[in-house]
Coordinates of C-alpha atoms in Angstrom, one line a residue:
Chain J
X1 CA -25.9 94.4 79.5
X2 CA -22.5 95.8 80.5
X3 CA -20.1 97.4 78.1
X4 CA -17.5 94.7 78.7
X5 CA -20.1 92.0 77.8
X6 CA -20.9 93.7 74.6
X7 CA -17.2 94.1 73.7
X8 CA -16.5 90.5 74.5
X9 CA -19.5 89.2 72.5
X10 CA -18.3 91.3 69.5
X11 CA -14.8 89.7 69.9
X12 CA -16.2 86.2 70.1
X13 CA -18.3 86.8 67.0
X14 CA -15.2 88.0 65.2
X15 CA -13.3 84.9 66.4
X16 CA -16.2 82.7 65.2
X17 CA -16.1 84.3 61.8
X18 CA -12.3 83.9 61.6
X19 CA -12.8 80.2 62.5
X20 CA -15.2 79.7 59.7
X21 CA -12.9 81.5 57.2
X22 CA -10.0 79.3 58.3
X23 CA -12.1 76.2 57.8
X24 CA -13.3 77.2 54.3
X25 CA -9.6 78.0 53.3
X26 CA -8.7 74.5 54.4
X27 CA -6.4 75.5 57.2
X28 CA -8.7 73.9 59.9
X29 CA -9.9 70.3 60.1
X30 CA -13.5 69.4 60.8
X31 CA -12.5 68.4 64.3
X32 CA -10.8 71.9 64.7
X33 CA -13.9 73.6 63.5
X34 CA -16.2 71.9 66.0
X35 CA -13.7 72.5 68.9
X36 CA -13.2 76.1 68.2
X37 CA -16.9 76.7 67.4
X38 CA -18.0 75.2 70.8
X39 CA -15.2 77.0 72.5
X40 CA -16.2 80.5 71.3
X41 CA -20.0 79.7 71.7
X42 CA -19.4 78.6 75.3
X43 CA -17.3 81.6 76.0
X44 CA -20.3 83.7 74.7
X45 CA -22.8 81.8 76.9
X46 CA -20.6 82.4 80.1
X47 CA -20.2 86.1 79.3
X48 CA -24.0 86.6 78.5
X49 CA -25.2 84.4 81.5
X50 CA -22.3 84.9 84.2
X51 CA -24.2 82.7 86.7
X52 CA -23.9 79.7 84.3
X53 CA -20.2 79.3 85.3
X54 CA -21.1 79.6 88.9
X55 CA -23.2 76.5 88.6
X56 CA -20.4 74.4 87.2
X57 CA -17.9 76.0 89.7
X58 CA -20.1 74.7 92.6
X59 CA -20.2 71.3 91.1
X60 CA -16.4 70.9 91.0
X61 CA -16.0 72.6 94.4
X62 CA -14.7 76.1 93.4
X63 CA -16.3 79.2 95.0
X64 CA -16.8 81.6 92.2
X65 CA -17.7 81.1 88.5
X66 CA -15.0 83.5 87.4
X67 CA -12.3 81.5 89.3
X68 CA -13.4 78.4 87.4
X69 CA -13.1 80.2 84.0
X70 CA -9.5 81.5 85.0
X71 CA -8.4 78.0 86.1
X72 CA -9.8 76.3 83.0
X73 CA -8.3 79.1 80.8
X74 CA -4.8 78.6 82.3
X75 CA -4.9 74.8 81.9
X76 CA -6.1 75.1 78.4
X77 CA -3.5 77.8 77.6
X78 CA -0.6 75.7 79.1
X79 CA -1.7 72.6 77.3
X80 CA -1.9 74.5 73.9
X81 CA 1.5 76.1 74.4
X82 CA 2.9 72.7 75.0
X83 CA 1.2 71.2 71.9
X84 CA 2.4 74.0 69.8
X85 CA 6.0 73.5 71.0
X86 CA 5.9 69.8 70.1
X87 CA 4.3 70.7 66.7
X88 CA 7.0 73.2 66.1
X89 CA 9.7 70.6 66.8
X90 CA 8.1 68.3 64.3
X91 CA 8.1 71.1 61.6
X92 CA 11.7 71.8 62.6
X93 CA 12.6 68.2 61.9
X94 CA 10.8 68.3 58.6
X95 CA 12.8 71.3 57.6
X96 CA 16.0 69.5 58.6
X97 CA 15.1 66.5 56.4
X98 CA 14.5 68.8 53.4
X99 CA 17.8 70.7 54.0
X100 CA 19.7 67.5 54.4
X101 CA 18.3 65.8 51.3
X102 CA 19.1 69.0 49.3
X103 CA 22.7 69.0 50.7
X104 CA 23.2 65.3 50.0
X105 CA 21.9 65.6 46.5
X106 CA 24.6 68.1 45.7
X107 CA 27.4 66.0 47.0
X108 CA 30.7 66.3 45.0
Chain G
X1 CA 37.6 53.2 55.1
X2 CA 37.4 56.1 57.6
X3 CA 35.6 59.4 57.2
X4 CA 36.1 62.3 59.5
X5 CA 32.9 64.4 59.8
X6 CA 33.4 68.1 60.9
X7 CA 30.3 70.0 61.5
X8 CA 31.0 73.7 61.0
X9 CA 29.3 77.0 61.4
X10 CA 31.1 80.3 60.8
X11 CA 34.6 78.8 61.3
X12 CA 36.3 80.6 58.4
X13 CA 39.4 81.5 60.6
X14 CA 39.8 77.9 62.0
X15 CA 38.4 75.3 59.6
X16 CA 41.4 75.4 57.2
X17 CA 43.8 74.8 60.0
X18 CA 41.7 71.9 61.3
X19 CA 41.4 70.2 57.9
X20 CA 45.2 70.6 57.2
X21 CA 46.0 69.3 60.6
X22 CA 44.0 66.2 59.9
X23 CA 45.6 65.7 56.4
X24 CA 49.1 66.0 58.1
X25 CA 48.1 63.1 60.3
X26 CA 47.5 61.0 57.3
X27 CA 43.7 61.0 57.2
X28 CA 42.5 61.3 53.6
X29 CA 38.7 61.4 53.8
X30 CA 37.5 64.6 55.5
X31 CA 33.9 65.9 55.2
X32 CA 33.0 69.3 56.4
X33 CA 29.3 69.9 56.8
X34 CA 28.8 73.6 56.6
X35 CA 25.7 74.6 58.5
X36 CA 24.7 77.6 56.4
X37 CA 27.7 79.8 57.5
X38 CA 27.5 83.4 56.7
X39 CA 31.2 83.7 56.4
X40 CA 33.6 81.8 54.0
X41 CA 33.7 78.5 55.9
X42 CA 32.7 76.6 52.9
X43 CA 35.4 78.0 50.6
X44 CA 38.1 77.7 53.3
X45 CA 37.3 74.0 53.8
X46 CA 37.3 73.3 50.1
X47 CA 40.6 75.2 49.7
X48 CA 42.1 73.0 52.5
X49 CA 41.1 69.9 50.5
X50 CA 38.0 68.7 52.3
X51 CA 34.8 67.5 50.8
X52 CA 32.0 69.9 51.7
X53 CA 28.2 69.5 52.0
X54 CA 26.3 72.6 52.6
X55 CA 23.1 73.1 54.5
X56 CA 21.0 75.9 52.9
X57 CA 19.4 76.8 56.3
X58 CA 21.2 76.6 59.6
X59 CA 20.0 73.4 61.4
X60 CA 22.5 72.9 64.3
X61 CA 25.3 70.7 65.1
X62 CA 23.3 67.5 65.6
X63 CA 21.7 67.9 62.2
X64 CA 25.1 68.4 60.6
X65 CA 26.5 65.3 62.2
X66 CA 23.5 63.2 61.0
X67 CA 24.0 64.6 57.4
X68 CA 27.6 63.5 57.7
X69 CA 26.6 60.0 59.0
X70 CA 24.1 59.5 56.1
X71 CA 26.8 60.7 53.6
X72 CA 29.2 58.0 55.2
X73 CA 26.5 55.3 54.8
X74 CA 25.7 56.3 51.2
X75 CA 29.4 56.3 50.3
X76 CA 30.1 53.0 52.0
X77 CA 32.5 54.2 54.8
X78 CA 33.1 51.7 57.6
X79 CA 34.1 54.1 60.4
X80 CA 33.1 57.7 61.1
X81 CA 34.9 60.1 63.3
X82 CA 33.1 63.1 64.6
X83 CA 35.6 66.0 65.1
X84 CA 35.0 69.6 65.9
X85 CA 35.7 72.5 63.5
X86 CA 36.8 75.1 66.0
X87 CA 40.4 73.9 66.4
X88 CA 40.1 72.8 70.0
X89 CA 40.7 69.2 69.4
X90 CA 43.9 67.3 68.9
X91 CA 44.1 65.2 65.7
X92 CA 46.6 62.8 67.2
X93 CA 43.9 61.6 69.5
X94 CA 42.1 59.9 66.7
X95 CA 44.5 57.0 66.1
X96 CA 44.0 55.6 69.6
X97 CA 40.2 55.6 69.0
X98 CA 40.7 53.9 65.6
X99 CA 42.9 51.2 67.2
X100 CA 40.1 50.5 69.7
X101 CA 37.6 50.2 66.9
X102 CA 39.8 48.1 64.7
X103 CA 40.7 45.8 67.6
X104 CA 36.9 45.3 68.2
X105 CA 37.2 46.6 71.7
X106 CA 34.2 48.9 71.1
X107 CA 31.5 49.9 68.7
X108 CA 31.7 53.5 69.8
X109 CA 34.7 55.4 71.2
X110 CA 33.9 58.5 73.2
X111 CA 36.5 61.2 74.0
X112 CA 36.9 62.3 77.6
X113 CA 38.6 65.5 78.8
X114 CA 38.9 64.0 82.3
X115 CA 41.0 60.8 81.7
X116 CA 44.3 62.9 81.6
X117 CA 45.5 66.4 82.4
X118 CA 46.0 67.7 78.9
X119 CA 42.7 69.7 78.4
X120 CA 42.5 73.2 79.6
X121 CA 39.0 73.5 80.9
X122 CA 37.7 76.9 82.2
X123 CA 37.3 76.7 86.0
X124 CA 33.5 77.3 86.1
X125 CA 32.9 74.8 83.4
X126 CA 35.2 72.1 85.0
X127 CA 33.8 72.3 88.5
X128 CA 30.2 73.5 88.0
X129 CA 28.7 73.0 84.6
X130 CA 30.3 69.6 83.6
X131 CA 29.6 67.7 86.9
X132 CA 26.0 68.8 86.8
X133 CA 25.8 68.0 83.0
X134 CA 27.4 64.5 83.7
X135 CA 24.5 63.8 86.3
X136 CA 21.8 65.1 84.0
X137 CA 23.3 63.0 81.1
X138 CA 23.1 59.9 83.5
X139 CA 19.5 60.7 84.3
X140 CA 18.5 60.8 80.7
X141 CA 20.7 58.0 79.4
X142 CA 21.4 55.6 82.3
X143 CA 25.1 55.6 81.2
X144 CA 27.8 56.8 83.5
X145 CA 30.6 58.6 81.7
X146 CA 33.6 60.6 82.9
X147 CA 32.7 63.4 80.5
X148 CA 29.8 65.0 78.4
X149 CA 29.5 66.9 75.2
X150 CA 32.9 67.3 73.9
X151 CA 32.1 66.2 70.3
X152 CA 34.9 63.6 69.8
X153 CA 33.6 60.2 69.0
X154 CA 34.2 57.4 66.7
X155 CA 31.5 55.0 65.3
X156 CA 32.0 51.6 63.6
X157 CA 29.7 50.4 61.0
X158 CA 27.4 48.7 63.4
X159 CA 27.1 51.9 65.4
X160 CA 26.7 53.9 62.3
X161 CA 23.8 51.8 61.2
X162 CA 22.0 51.8 64.6
X163 CA 22.5 55.5 65.8
X164 CA 20.2 57.9 64.2
X165 CA 20.6 61.5 65.5
X166 CA 17.2 63.2 65.6
X167 CA 18.2 66.1 67.9
X168 CA 19.2 68.9 65.6
X169 CA 20.9 71.1 68.3
X170 CA 23.3 70.3 71.1
X171 CA 21.1 67.6 72.8
X172 CA 22.4 65.2 70.2
X173 CA 25.3 64.3 72.5
X174 CA 23.0 62.9 75.1
X175 CA 20.8 61.3 72.4
X176 CA 23.8 59.4 71.0
X177 CA 24.7 58.1 74.5
X178 CA 21.1 57.0 75.0
X179 CA 21.1 55.1 71.7
X180 CA 24.4 53.5 72.6
X181 CA 22.6 52.0 75.5
X182 CA 19.3 51.2 73.8
X183 CA 21.2 49.4 71.0
X184 CA 23.5 47.6 73.4
X185 CA 26.6 49.0 71.6
X186 CA 30.0 48.4 73.2
X187 CA 31.5 51.7 74.1
X188 CA 34.8 52.9 75.6
X189 CA 36.2 56.3 76.7
X190 CA 39.5 57.4 75.8
X191 CA 41.5 60.5 76.8
X192 CA 41.3 63.5 74.5
X193 CA 42.7 66.9 74.6
X194 CA 40.5 69.9 74.2
X195 CA 42.0 73.4 74.3
X196 CA 39.5 76.1 74.9
X197 CA 39.7 79.3 72.8
X198 CA 36.2 80.3 74.0
X199 CA 34.0 79.3 76.9
X200 CA 31.7 77.3 74.6
X201 CA 28.4 76.0 75.9
X202 CA 27.3 77.7 79.0
X203 CA 24.5 77.3 81.6
X204 CA 21.7 78.6 79.2
X205 CA 22.9 76.1 76.6
X206 CA 22.5 73.4 79.2
X207 CA 18.9 74.4 79.9
X208 CA 18.1 74.4 76.1
X209 CA 19.5 70.8 76.0
X210 CA 17.3 69.6 78.8
X211 CA 14.3 71.3 77.2
X212 CA 15.0 69.6 73.9
X213 CA 15.4 66.2 75.5
X214 CA 12.1 66.7 77.4
X215 CA 10.1 67.8 74.3
X216 CA 11.5 64.8 72.4
X217 CA 10.4 62.4 75.1
X218 CA 6.8 63.8 75.0
X219 CA 6.6 63.6 71.1

């Protein structure tokens, strides 16, 4: 096994441990737990058995397995950034509601 | 009963002059929504005789206007006038807008800097930023106006009940126009004077508005 594989596996195990801790702390829903658990386990499988991504790459018509991983990562990252942005907007609106209610309660 | 709503953020040098100018024109109900200013805007506004509501955290001009609108509804005002706190607008323009509302010519009166030659608009803004903004406004709202984003508007009771500003920052201007169309409100533009002391909203501000509108559409 290459050094990079070992380092990545250690990182994925650390990420899995954090996922479980977040779930236990109530910061993550059951759906979130399943998603992130599968995500990091799959990432571990791809790192340990690099040819596994090549199999899926061929199915979708991409030459190399590594390319498939990069493409998928980019799509997932963009989508998550977008979702985070929308969520932040919602939180911002909630803050506005609280600030407004407080201001109106103190009207002269 | 009319209420003038002035959103203000760090306007301690100008807000007193704006409020006094409005009192001199005979307007009695003036509300300054202080958007968590770090200077003495709040005290200056109160000293000049305005009612003041204070946001504890800075939320933006759109949020301040909505706070003013809700206050107006809670206190039973029939007409709300949105007016800027940076001393760039002319209080004598309000009367014509009120006449249009009182004669039932419109539910909403929007100020336009392009219907006469009184406004002194910076060259780049007048010939580059504003024409593009007008087009973007049209794309998002489907309403063709002669001006965008100058902050002068008057709403009657019907408009006040229908329009809900959810855009906290500067995209509220486009949002209001969109809601005018969605709620089938009658609107009219009147000439207003805006004298620029500063450049105001630039190109980057414009991009922020477009981003806010896109994010809202996707929510």
